[in-house]
Amino acid sequence: MSDTRQVSSAGVAAEVRTASRVFARYPVVGATVLVGALGGVIWLAGAHDVARWVVSGYALVMAAVRGWRMLRDIIRGHAGVDILAIAAILATVAVGEYWASLVIVLMLSGGEALEDFAGRRARRELTALLARAPQSAHRVGVGDSVDEIPIDAVALGDELFVRPGEVVPVDGTLLSEIATFDESQLTGESLPVERGAGEQVLSGSVNGESAIRIRATAVAADSQYQRVVQLVASAAQSRAPLVRLADRFAVPFTVVSVAIAGFAWWLSGEPVRFAEVLVVATPCPLLIAAPVAFIAGMSRSAKAGVIVKSGQILEQLSRVKTVAFDKTGTLTLGLPKVVGVLPRESLASNELLSLVASVEQYSPHVLASAIVDAALAAGLALQPATEIHEETAAGVTATVGGRRIAVGKRRFVSGLAGDIDSPPPRSGQLAVYAAVDGAYAGEILLSDRVRDNAKSTLAQLSRLGVRRTILISGDLAATAQHVADELGITEVRAQCLPEQKVEAVKGITDRPVMMVGDGVNDAPVLAVADIGVAMGARGSTAASESADVVIMVDDLSRVVRAITIGWQTNATALRAIWLGIALSLALMIVATFGVLPAIVGAALQEVVDLLVILYALRGLVERPDRRLGR
């Protein structure tokens, strides 16, 4: 028996703690319930007038608080629909329906509580990323000892031990022979990825079934996952475009509601009828639908590897009319590849490639890396270079195997070896020229390949209602035009400096304008576009910070995904609002004829709120877009 009493006491204590947490989170709901209970006890004790004054007084106080909030909104230039709720409270108190006034207060505060609950449900994908942020790391010390240290104590070059199923704490290079990682929280890609020794490992990815070791290549603050956390935190704290959507309906809905209530009063000759209509005209559906739908859409986009920083941007995504693209790294892979080696008769092609790669192996430039990769892929041995001298943005000279080699731009090499009579490279290609012992030795041709899904992405954008696509690039006109011709883009702005890109976007009249880029030089234009999209958070930090949308995976088609989610989210919000309005109008018509008592109408309005929230949560559901034929 004593065990039973202990279990019962523990259950009661748990329920009390739960109720306390609920009341602490939603104090107005708690206060309203307590006032209702107190009023009920007083009424049952026979002091009906006292009960009426207690409940009515509380309702009027809450109406005054709501009225002050509404006044502040009007001063800020936002027409509110709170006037309906305030009028309903005042009307029900005036005609003696004070219990109905209390239900209206409960409905308003309960609606906000439901919105908060639905918002936390809709933010699940956003908050999951924040909750998984690693707080510590395991550093390998002397004698293979492993010490747990705070994440901020990890230094460049530290060797770290990562257990099975553990989140990789910082960016690093894999030291173990092979490993499998789940990167779905970073990129939206559900399939695990396999990495080999020497490959980059992203912080925030989840290690597979085997313990591994990595070498830290970035501290925590500069690692991939911390950048994602910062972006997600910004998105999670943002407000949906609630006011903007509500404002479109606030005045018409208010006018119609008051007109119906006035007609009901005139028809019946009873002021209570006016109160009964206003009770079911309370504006919760208008106020709840938009934020829940947009928070759901932001969470859904995060799950797809697309971080949208605010609900306002998600709404703008649904109306994009022009999309401008940077070229390198956006429409193209940004990874030049050797497509030809053209030596003079005195050299073999492999000899020229080997000499040039031996000089370029010391350069971090992307073209140098491409040449070195081509030489190694051909099985060529690289020789050490000495007496290296580099001229910034021009070329480099070095001694390789006793011969003096010059590698670089046409003007640089011709200045050392005399005129170069070879024709310029064709559109879409660029050349690296070389001289050996003061004589022109040949050239290496490189080309940047267009992304496989670039053309299909542009076609889908057209079906989504995008009227114009523009290529804005800093590359030479011939190179930019070559890519544009291959993709069917008719508008090209080439040889643009960052400030010229900004001016080009500002001058576009078909708005909203989306700008898609990935590099440091794209940061200014991403900031001035209506919607700036940074391709791949692994790229420039500056681009990610100035952008409104960050695509976490290096996949151009996610631009289409972002617009689709924006369009569907906006549509869901509007439909939820219309659903709430339609149900409220139906209840108003019923109340007009006196068959819906005020307290019953208030309860039914709470059901309307719940239906609107459930519909708005459809923003979380992945569904096909009929405009894309799928």
XYZ file of C-alpha atoms in Angstrom:
630
model
C 0.000 0.000 0.000
C 2.830 2.384 0.880
C 4.473 1.691 -2.505
C 1.198 2.577 -4.219
C 0.982 5.845 -2.259
C 4.597 6.674 -3.188
C 3.932 6.052 -6.893
C 0.764 8.151 -6.706
C 2.616 10.988 -4.948
C 5.391 10.896 -7.532
C 2.819 11.089 -10.330
C 1.093 14.057 -8.725
C 4.426 15.820 -8.226
C 5.335 15.258 -11.885
C 1.982 16.672 -13.011
C 2.455 19.705 -10.764
C 5.925 20.326 -12.230
C 4.527 20.035 -15.764
C 1.709 22.463 -14.988
C 4.206 24.868 -13.425
C 6.361 24.798 -16.582
C 3.308 25.420 -18.770
C 2.158 28.348 -16.598
C 5.682 29.801 -16.561
C 5.913 29.621 -20.359
C 2.379 30.972 -20.904
C 1.592 33.238 -17.904
C -1.486 34.872 -19.454
C -3.041 31.466 -20.097
C -2.279 30.486 -16.513
C -3.679 33.722 -15.114
C -6.846 33.379 -17.207
C -7.417 29.821 -16.001
C -6.904 30.894 -12.368
C -9.315 33.844 -12.729
C -11.866 31.522 -14.298
C -11.489 29.031 -11.429
C -11.762 31.797 -8.836
C -14.787 33.291 -10.555
C -16.396 29.859 -10.730
C -15.909 29.237 -6.999
C -17.342 32.660 -6.149
C -20.307 32.097 -8.483
C -21.031 28.671 -6.963
C -20.937 30.292 -3.517
C -23.862 32.458 -4.658
C -21.989 35.761 -4.996
C -22.906 36.188 -8.654
C -22.274 39.928 -8.751
C -18.813 39.501 -7.256
C -17.992 36.786 -9.805
C -19.166 39.082 -12.595
C -16.966 41.953 -11.359
C -13.899 39.699 -10.934
C -14.155 38.122 -14.378
C -15.251 41.311 -16.138
C -12.502 43.347 -14.463
C -9.840 40.885 -15.541
C -11.198 40.807 -19.099
C -11.214 44.609 -19.291
C -7.604 44.770 -18.020
C -6.527 42.334 -20.710
C -8.476 44.356 -23.309
C -6.601 47.488 -22.170
C -3.223 45.691 -22.480
C -4.195 44.465 -25.934
C -5.386 47.939 -26.883
C -2.051 49.491 -25.882
C -0.196 46.961 -28.044
C -2.523 47.720 -30.932
C -1.952 51.462 -30.519
C 1.830 50.966 -30.685
C 1.401 48.944 -33.887
C -0.714 51.699 -35.444
C 1.945 54.286 -34.530
C 4.494 52.091 -36.354
C 2.244 52.147 -39.408
C 0.717 48.666 -39.121
C -3.052 48.322 -39.267
C -4.023 45.695 -36.736
C -6.931 43.300 -36.367
C -6.764 43.286 -32.564
C -9.592 45.827 -32.595
C -12.030 42.956 -33.244
C -10.864 41.039 -30.174
C -10.987 44.175 -28.023
C -14.449 45.052 -29.330
C -15.641 41.497 -28.644
C -14.388 41.650 -25.042
C -15.998 45.051 -24.448
C -19.268 43.987 -26.084
C -19.602 40.747 -24.108
C -18.837 42.552 -20.833
C -21.380 45.272 -21.696
C -24.212 42.809 -22.357
C -23.414 40.677 -19.300
C -21.803 37.752 -21.168
C -18.743 37.993 -18.961
C -17.931 34.269 -19.146
C -17.717 34.640 -22.917
C -15.324 37.586 -22.467
C -13.092 35.346 -20.345
C -13.169 32.646 -23.053
C -12.127 35.282 -25.621
C -9.126 36.222 -23.465
C -8.296 32.531 -23.104
C -8.704 32.089 -26.848
C -6.308 34.947 -27.640
C -3.655 33.853 -25.149
C -4.225 30.209 -26.009
C -3.852 31.019 -29.691
C -0.471 32.576 -28.983
C 0.470 29.476 -26.969
C -0.617 27.233 -29.847
C 1.419 29.405 -32.220
C 4.457 29.039 -29.982
C 4.033 25.269 -29.778
C 3.544 24.970 -33.533
C 6.506 27.271 -34.113
C 8.774 25.072 -31.996
C 7.522 22.040 -33.927
C 8.150 23.821 -37.219
C 11.656 24.928 -36.118
C 12.679 21.355 -35.353
C 15.166 21.072 -38.225
C 16.685 24.453 -37.371
C 17.039 23.797 -33.652
C 18.341 20.262 -34.262
C 21.385 21.770 -35.951
C 21.977 24.092 -33.010
C 21.537 21.325 -30.437
C 24.135 19.114 -32.144
C 26.913 21.704 -32.010
C 29.940 19.876 -30.491
C 31.199 21.252 -27.184
C 34.402 19.222 -26.811
C 37.012 17.277 -28.758
C 39.391 14.392 -28.044
C 43.004 15.395 -28.639
C 45.677 12.746 -29.159
C 48.726 13.465 -27.018
C 52.081 11.917 -26.274
C 52.071 8.134 -26.334
C 48.669 8.088 -28.061
C 46.958 9.335 -24.896
C 43.553 10.896 -25.538
C 42.414 13.954 -23.584
C 38.995 15.581 -23.739
C 39.352 19.336 -24.267
C 36.871 22.196 -24.858
C 36.143 22.744 -28.535
C 37.645 26.234 -28.368
C 40.977 24.778 -27.203
C 41.568 22.892 -30.482
C 44.544 24.378 -32.342
C 45.607 24.087 -35.972
C 47.506 20.861 -36.551
C 46.109 19.035 -33.505
C 45.511 15.338 -34.018
C 41.972 14.472 -32.903
C 40.291 11.170 -32.130
C 36.639 10.828 -33.234
C 34.576 7.957 -31.844
C 31.931 6.017 -33.828
C 28.701 8.009 -34.129
C 30.364 11.165 -32.831
C 30.057 14.596 -34.451
C 33.315 15.759 -36.045
C 34.294 18.788 -33.898
C 36.338 20.880 -36.385
C 37.307 20.786 -40.051
C 40.220 18.469 -40.655
C 42.143 16.093 -42.878
C 41.454 12.392 -42.483
C 44.474 10.485 -41.130
C 42.783 7.091 -41.021
C 42.788 4.990 -44.162
C 39.067 5.249 -44.888
C 35.901 6.437 -43.137
C 32.188 6.966 -43.753
C 30.331 10.116 -42.712
C 26.725 11.274 -42.488
C 26.657 14.852 -43.830
C 22.859 15.109 -44.053
C 22.602 17.828 -41.397
C 25.029 19.975 -43.391
C 24.061 19.332 -46.985
C 20.643 17.648 -46.964
C 22.198 14.637 -48.706
C 20.725 11.540 -47.051
C 23.293 9.011 -48.314
C 26.531 8.549 -46.342
C 29.748 9.715 -47.998
C 33.077 7.884 -47.980
C 36.396 9.668 -47.461
C 39.952 8.389 -47.869
C 43.177 9.333 -46.101
C 44.187 12.891 -46.936
C 40.667 14.044 -47.841
C 38.882 16.898 -46.093
C 36.393 16.096 -43.337
C 33.701 18.640 -42.439
C 32.908 19.539 -38.866
C 29.288 18.727 -38.075
C 29.335 15.503 -40.086
C 28.701 12.331 -38.083
C 31.386 9.647 -38.041
C 30.364 6.146 -39.086
C 30.958 2.827 -37.346
C 34.734 3.028 -36.893
C 36.876 5.289 -34.718
C 39.049 7.616 -36.771
C 41.751 10.253 -36.456
C 41.855 13.638 -38.155
C 44.296 16.546 -38.320
C 42.630 19.890 -37.487
C 42.839 22.307 -40.425
C 40.713 25.012 -38.786
C 39.877 26.140 -35.273
C 36.296 25.813 -34.076
C 35.285 29.397 -34.867
C 36.391 29.036 -38.502
C 35.054 25.523 -39.073
C 32.182 24.582 -41.334
C 29.747 23.627 -38.596
C 30.204 26.811 -36.569
C 29.447 28.823 -39.701
C 26.310 26.747 -40.222
C 25.329 27.261 -36.567
C 25.686 31.036 -36.947
C 23.526 31.022 -40.079
C 20.888 28.801 -38.477
C 20.826 30.868 -35.282
C 20.121 33.947 -37.388
C 17.327 32.123 -39.224
C 15.817 30.659 -36.051
C 15.587 34.084 -34.402
C 14.013 35.818 -37.383
C 10.363 36.778 -37.540
C 8.138 35.659 -40.353
C 6.462 38.346 -42.506
C 3.446 38.189 -40.216
C 2.566 41.863 -40.196
C 2.829 42.213 -43.941
C 0.470 39.318 -44.663
C -1.959 40.241 -41.869
C -2.075 43.854 -43.030
C -3.415 42.797 -46.431
C -6.524 41.368 -44.777
C -6.803 43.356 -41.546
C -8.887 46.335 -42.692
C -11.275 44.432 -45.041
C -11.823 41.674 -42.476
C -12.465 44.193 -39.703
C -14.929 46.227 -41.810
C -16.853 43.131 -42.932
C -16.981 41.713 -39.387
C -18.273 44.940 -37.845
C -20.814 45.295 -40.679
C -22.159 41.768 -40.092
C -22.310 42.369 -36.335
C -24.120 45.674 -36.859
C -26.571 44.004 -39.263
C -27.249 41.249 -36.693
C -27.985 43.883 -34.036
C -30.306 45.780 -36.411
C -32.037 42.580 -37.487
C -32.700 41.306 -33.970
C -32.852 44.578 -32.081
C -30.731 42.922 -29.387
C -27.245 44.242 -28.550
C -26.234 40.749 -27.391
C -26.395 39.650 -31.039
C -23.672 42.193 -31.865
C -21.459 40.605 -29.196
C -22.193 37.055 -30.394
C -21.033 37.892 -33.932
C -17.868 39.681 -32.806
C -16.900 36.714 -30.621
C -16.493 34.497 -33.684
C -14.830 37.317 -35.636
C -11.715 37.380 -33.458
C -8.567 37.587 -35.564
C -6.471 34.642 -34.350
C -6.434 32.858 -37.757
C -4.967 35.962 -39.383
C -2.296 36.331 -36.712
C -1.329 32.663 -36.410
C -1.299 31.321 -39.965
C 1.595 33.296 -41.438
C 4.292 32.818 -38.768
C 3.641 29.107 -38.387
C 3.701 28.514 -42.156
C 6.894 30.510 -42.694
C 8.744 28.959 -39.764
C 7.757 25.552 -41.167
C 9.080 26.547 -44.584
C 12.406 27.719 -43.133
C 12.756 24.438 -41.254
C 11.950 22.454 -44.383
C 14.519 24.376 -46.423
C 17.173 23.767 -43.726
C 16.479 20.047 -43.980
C 17.095 20.345 -47.734
C 20.498 21.957 -47.130
C 19.292 25.501 -47.838
C 19.519 28.036 -44.991
C 17.043 30.907 -45.456
C 17.907 33.682 -43.027
C 14.421 35.204 -42.591
C 10.764 34.619 -43.309
C 10.692 37.823 -45.354
C 13.269 36.313 -47.734
C 11.217 33.122 -47.979
C 8.244 35.206 -49.074
C 10.360 37.044 -51.671
C 11.592 33.716 -53.053
C 8.037 33.001 -54.159
C 8.059 36.103 -56.408
C 11.509 36.013 -58.076
C 11.417 37.479 -61.598
C 15.148 37.742 -62.460
C 18.056 35.470 -61.550
C 21.619 36.681 -62.122
C 24.535 34.256 -61.941
C 28.239 34.581 -61.405
C 30.152 32.225 -63.711
C 33.151 30.624 -62.042
C 32.155 28.221 -59.285
C 28.456 28.895 -59.834
C 27.473 27.948 -63.383
C 30.833 26.244 -63.858
C 32.625 23.923 -61.459
C 35.364 26.465 -60.789
C 37.947 23.714 -61.274
C 39.974 24.328 -64.460
C 41.204 21.216 -66.222
C 44.049 20.775 -68.697
C 42.521 20.115 -72.118
C 45.579 20.474 -74.314
C 49.402 20.655 -74.282
C 50.869 22.417 -77.353
C 54.701 22.265 -77.326
C 57.091 23.676 -79.904
C 58.901 21.125 -82.094
C 61.926 21.129 -79.819
C 59.917 19.581 -76.924
C 57.613 16.630 -76.398
C 54.235 17.375 -74.821
C 55.031 15.343 -71.680
C 58.340 17.180 -71.272
C 56.647 20.584 -71.494
C 53.919 19.525 -69.043
C 56.522 18.138 -66.611
C 58.653 21.305 -66.680
C 55.699 23.646 -66.209
C 54.231 21.477 -63.406
C 57.617 21.407 -61.654
C 57.526 25.205 -61.483
C 53.805 25.423 -60.613
C 53.938 22.848 -57.795
C 54.899 25.620 -55.353
C 51.960 27.869 -56.251
C 48.551 27.760 -54.504
C 46.801 29.183 -57.607
C 43.914 27.084 -58.970
C 45.477 26.996 -62.469
C 48.762 25.760 -61.031
C 46.939 23.001 -59.163
C 45.197 21.916 -62.356
C 48.517 21.664 -64.231
C 50.183 19.712 -61.409
C 47.198 17.344 -61.203
C 47.381 16.745 -64.976
C 51.106 15.942 -64.781
C 50.656 13.529 -61.903
C 47.684 11.878 -63.632
C 49.946 11.317 -66.674
C 52.507 9.597 -64.447
C 55.115 12.331 -64.822
C 57.741 12.953 -62.137
C 58.066 16.508 -60.851
C 61.532 17.911 -60.392
C 62.530 20.353 -57.644
C 62.675 24.019 -58.680
C 65.127 26.612 -57.403
C 65.702 30.339 -57.793
C 61.950 30.906 -57.905
C 60.825 34.446 -58.641
C 57.142 35.352 -58.986
C 55.564 38.484 -60.389
C 52.085 38.863 -58.938
C 49.257 38.291 -61.438
C 51.794 37.820 -64.266
C 53.949 34.712 -63.974
C 56.885 32.964 -62.365
C 60.462 32.048 -63.307
C 62.486 29.194 -61.814
C 65.378 26.865 -62.533
C 64.467 23.214 -63.134
C 67.133 20.641 -63.946
C 69.621 23.370 -64.875
C 67.226 25.072 -67.322
C 65.586 28.460 -66.751
C 61.804 28.155 -67.063
C 59.266 30.986 -67.347
C 55.548 30.270 -66.920
C 52.632 32.693 -67.008
C 50.521 35.029 -69.085
C 51.244 35.716 -72.758
C 52.621 39.222 -72.123
C 54.881 38.031 -69.297
C 56.422 35.178 -71.307
C 56.744 37.206 -74.512
C 58.649 39.839 -72.560
C 61.257 37.213 -71.756
C 61.220 35.082 -74.914
C 60.166 37.448 -77.697
C 56.938 37.530 -79.704
C 54.582 34.558 -79.475
C 53.036 33.756 -82.833
C 50.456 31.169 -81.716
C 46.788 32.173 -82.040
C 44.862 33.107 -78.868
C 42.852 30.283 -77.252
C 39.304 29.783 -78.424
C 36.274 30.844 -76.401
C 35.919 29.002 -73.122
C 39.627 28.226 -72.857
C 42.641 30.000 -71.423
C 46.346 29.399 -72.000
C 49.368 29.245 -69.723
C 52.510 30.055 -71.762
C 56.031 28.740 -71.157
C 59.594 29.590 -72.178
C 62.723 27.454 -71.732
C 66.134 29.126 -71.599
C 64.791 32.310 -73.140
C 62.994 30.645 -76.062
C 59.210 30.202 -76.400
C 58.446 26.518 -75.635
C 54.670 26.187 -75.999
C 51.425 26.551 -74.088
C 49.041 24.562 -71.932
C 45.308 25.009 -72.524
C 42.817 24.838 -69.656
C 39.051 25.000 -69.529
C 36.446 25.263 -66.773
C 33.587 22.801 -67.275
C 29.928 23.868 -67.038
C 28.012 22.094 -64.272
C 26.097 19.049 -65.464
C 22.790 20.341 -64.067
C 23.217 24.000 -65.048
C 21.106 23.816 -68.207
C 18.281 21.859 -66.558
C 18.315 24.302 -63.616
C 17.845 27.259 -65.965
C 14.971 25.477 -67.716
C 13.253 24.799 -64.375
C 13.672 28.424 -63.319
C 11.789 29.462 -66.441
C 8.926 27.109 -65.557
C 8.844 28.625 -62.058
C 8.075 32.053 -63.501
C 11.571 33.558 -63.741
C 11.469 35.971 -66.698
C 15.176 36.789 -67.098
C 18.455 34.990 -66.464
C 21.656 37.027 -66.664
C 25.328 36.061 -66.526
C 27.382 38.674 -64.643
C 31.067 37.792 -64.631
C 34.507 39.279 -64.177
C 35.860 37.028 -66.937
C 36.760 38.109 -70.449
C 33.810 38.652 -72.768
C 34.697 35.683 -75.000
C 34.915 33.278 -72.040
C 31.662 34.500 -70.456
C 29.832 34.422 -73.799
C 31.003 30.859 -74.460
C 29.377 29.669 -71.217
C 26.240 31.742 -71.875
C 25.876 30.280 -75.383
C 26.268 26.757 -74.047
C 23.489 27.334 -71.482
C 21.174 29.473 -73.614
C 21.610 32.662 -71.562
C 21.005 35.695 -73.789
C 22.088 38.478 -71.408
C 25.786 38.693 -70.529
C 27.699 41.329 -68.542
C 31.421 40.465 -68.755
C 34.662 41.904 -67.388
C 32.808 43.340 -64.378
C 34.618 44.474 -61.268
C 32.724 43.947 -57.966
C 31.361 47.516 -58.045
C 30.227 47.051 -61.656
C 28.370 43.877 -60.652
C 26.580 45.925 -57.983
C 25.553 48.572 -60.512
C 24.386 45.908 -62.967
C 22.062 44.335 -60.369
C 20.766 47.711 -59.190
C 19.802 48.554 -62.781
C 17.594 45.480 -63.292
C 13.905 46.455 -63.456
C 12.251 43.009 -63.295
C 12.239 42.477 -59.548
C 12.674 40.776 -57.137
C 16.211 39.963 -58.322
C 18.111 36.921 -57.095
C 21.904 36.922 -57.402
C 23.757 33.601 -57.132
C 27.505 33.596 -56.441
C 30.183 31.943 -54.355
C 33.364 33.999 -54.018
C 34.673 36.882 -51.930
C 34.207 39.212 -54.907
C 30.504 38.285 -54.968
C 29.839 39.487 -51.407
C 28.950 43.102 -52.359
C 26.513 42.136 -55.119
C 24.890 39.440 -52.943
C 24.266 42.119 -50.312
C 22.519 44.548 -52.710
C 20.371 41.973 -54.542
C 16.799 41.488 -53.327
C 17.815 37.890 -52.597
C 21.519 37.035 -52.387
C 22.307 33.311 -52.673
C 25.739 31.955 -51.677
C 26.598 28.657 -53.327
C 28.168 26.251 -50.861
C 29.038 27.335 -47.311
C 32.430 25.717 -47.931
C 33.258 28.730 -50.065
C 33.757 32.310 -49.026
C 32.762 33.324 -45.498
C 32.172 36.853 -46.787
C 29.717 35.560 -49.410
C 27.850 33.464 -46.828
C 27.567 36.354 -44.390
C 26.301 38.867 -46.947
C 23.850 36.436 -48.576
C 20.193 35.976 -47.615
C 20.197 32.306 -48.607
C 23.110 29.890 -48.184
C 23.142 26.615 -50.110
C 25.134 24.216 -47.948
C 25.886 21.687 -50.689
C 27.682 22.463 -53.941
C 24.565 21.847 -56.045
C 23.132 24.505 -58.368
C 19.727 22.797 -58.512
C 19.122 23.799 -54.874
C 18.375 27.291 -56.236
C 15.247 25.759 -57.790
C 14.514 23.980 -54.513
C 14.724 27.249 -52.577
C 12.290 29.026 -54.924
C 9.917 26.062 -54.859
C 9.857 25.957 -51.054
C 9.340 29.740 -50.951
C 6.401 29.548 -53.368
C 4.768 26.605 -51.578
C 5.279 28.210 -48.153
C 3.720 31.487 -49.240
C 0.797 29.610 -50.806
C 0.294 27.590 -47.623
C 0.272 30.741 -45.476
C -2.288 32.444 -47.697
C -4.522 29.372 -47.855
C -4.366 29.018 -44.079
C -5.422 32.661 -43.720
C -8.294 32.185 -46.175
C -9.337 29.006 -44.368
C -9.526 30.927 -41.091
C -11.443 33.796 -42.702
C -13.915 31.447 -44.392
C -14.640 29.518 -41.199
C -14.975 32.762 -39.191
C -17.377 34.219 -41.776
C -19.468 31.034 -41.665
C -19.677 31.242 -37.882
C -20.556 34.965 -38.082
C -23.454 34.220 -40.421
C -24.723 31.499 -38.070
C -24.374 33.853 -35.078
C -26.307 36.556 -36.942
C -29.490 34.500 -36.586
C -29.110 33.946 -32.846
C -28.359 30.219 -32.841
C -24.794 30.533 -31.534
C -24.475 31.712 -27.908
C -21.413 33.845 -27.213
C -19.615 31.295 -25.048
C -20.188 28.514 -27.615
C -18.982 30.771 -30.401
C -15.790 31.527 -28.461
C -15.125 27.810 -28.035
C -15.724 27.167 -31.746
C -13.287 29.949 -32.643
C -10.608 28.036 -30.731
C -11.319 25.048 -32.985
C -10.823 27.334 -35.984
C -7.429 28.365 -34.582
C -6.401 24.733 -34.244
C -7.462 23.906 -37.823
C -5.546 26.892 -39.162
C -2.388 25.851 -37.307
C -2.626 22.272 -38.553
C -3.007 23.528 -42.119
C -0.095 25.970 -41.754
C 2.125 23.098 -40.599
C 1.768 21.647 -44.090
C 4.746 23.868 -44.816
C 6.874 21.086 -43.289
C 5.673 18.509 -45.812
C 7.725 17.795 -48.916
C 5.439 17.821 -51.945
C 5.790 18.050 -55.744
C 5.547 21.356 -57.613
C 3.044 21.107 -60.455
C 4.838 23.877 -62.356
C 7.844 21.578 -62.761
C 5.684 18.708 -63.963
C 6.421 16.582 -60.914
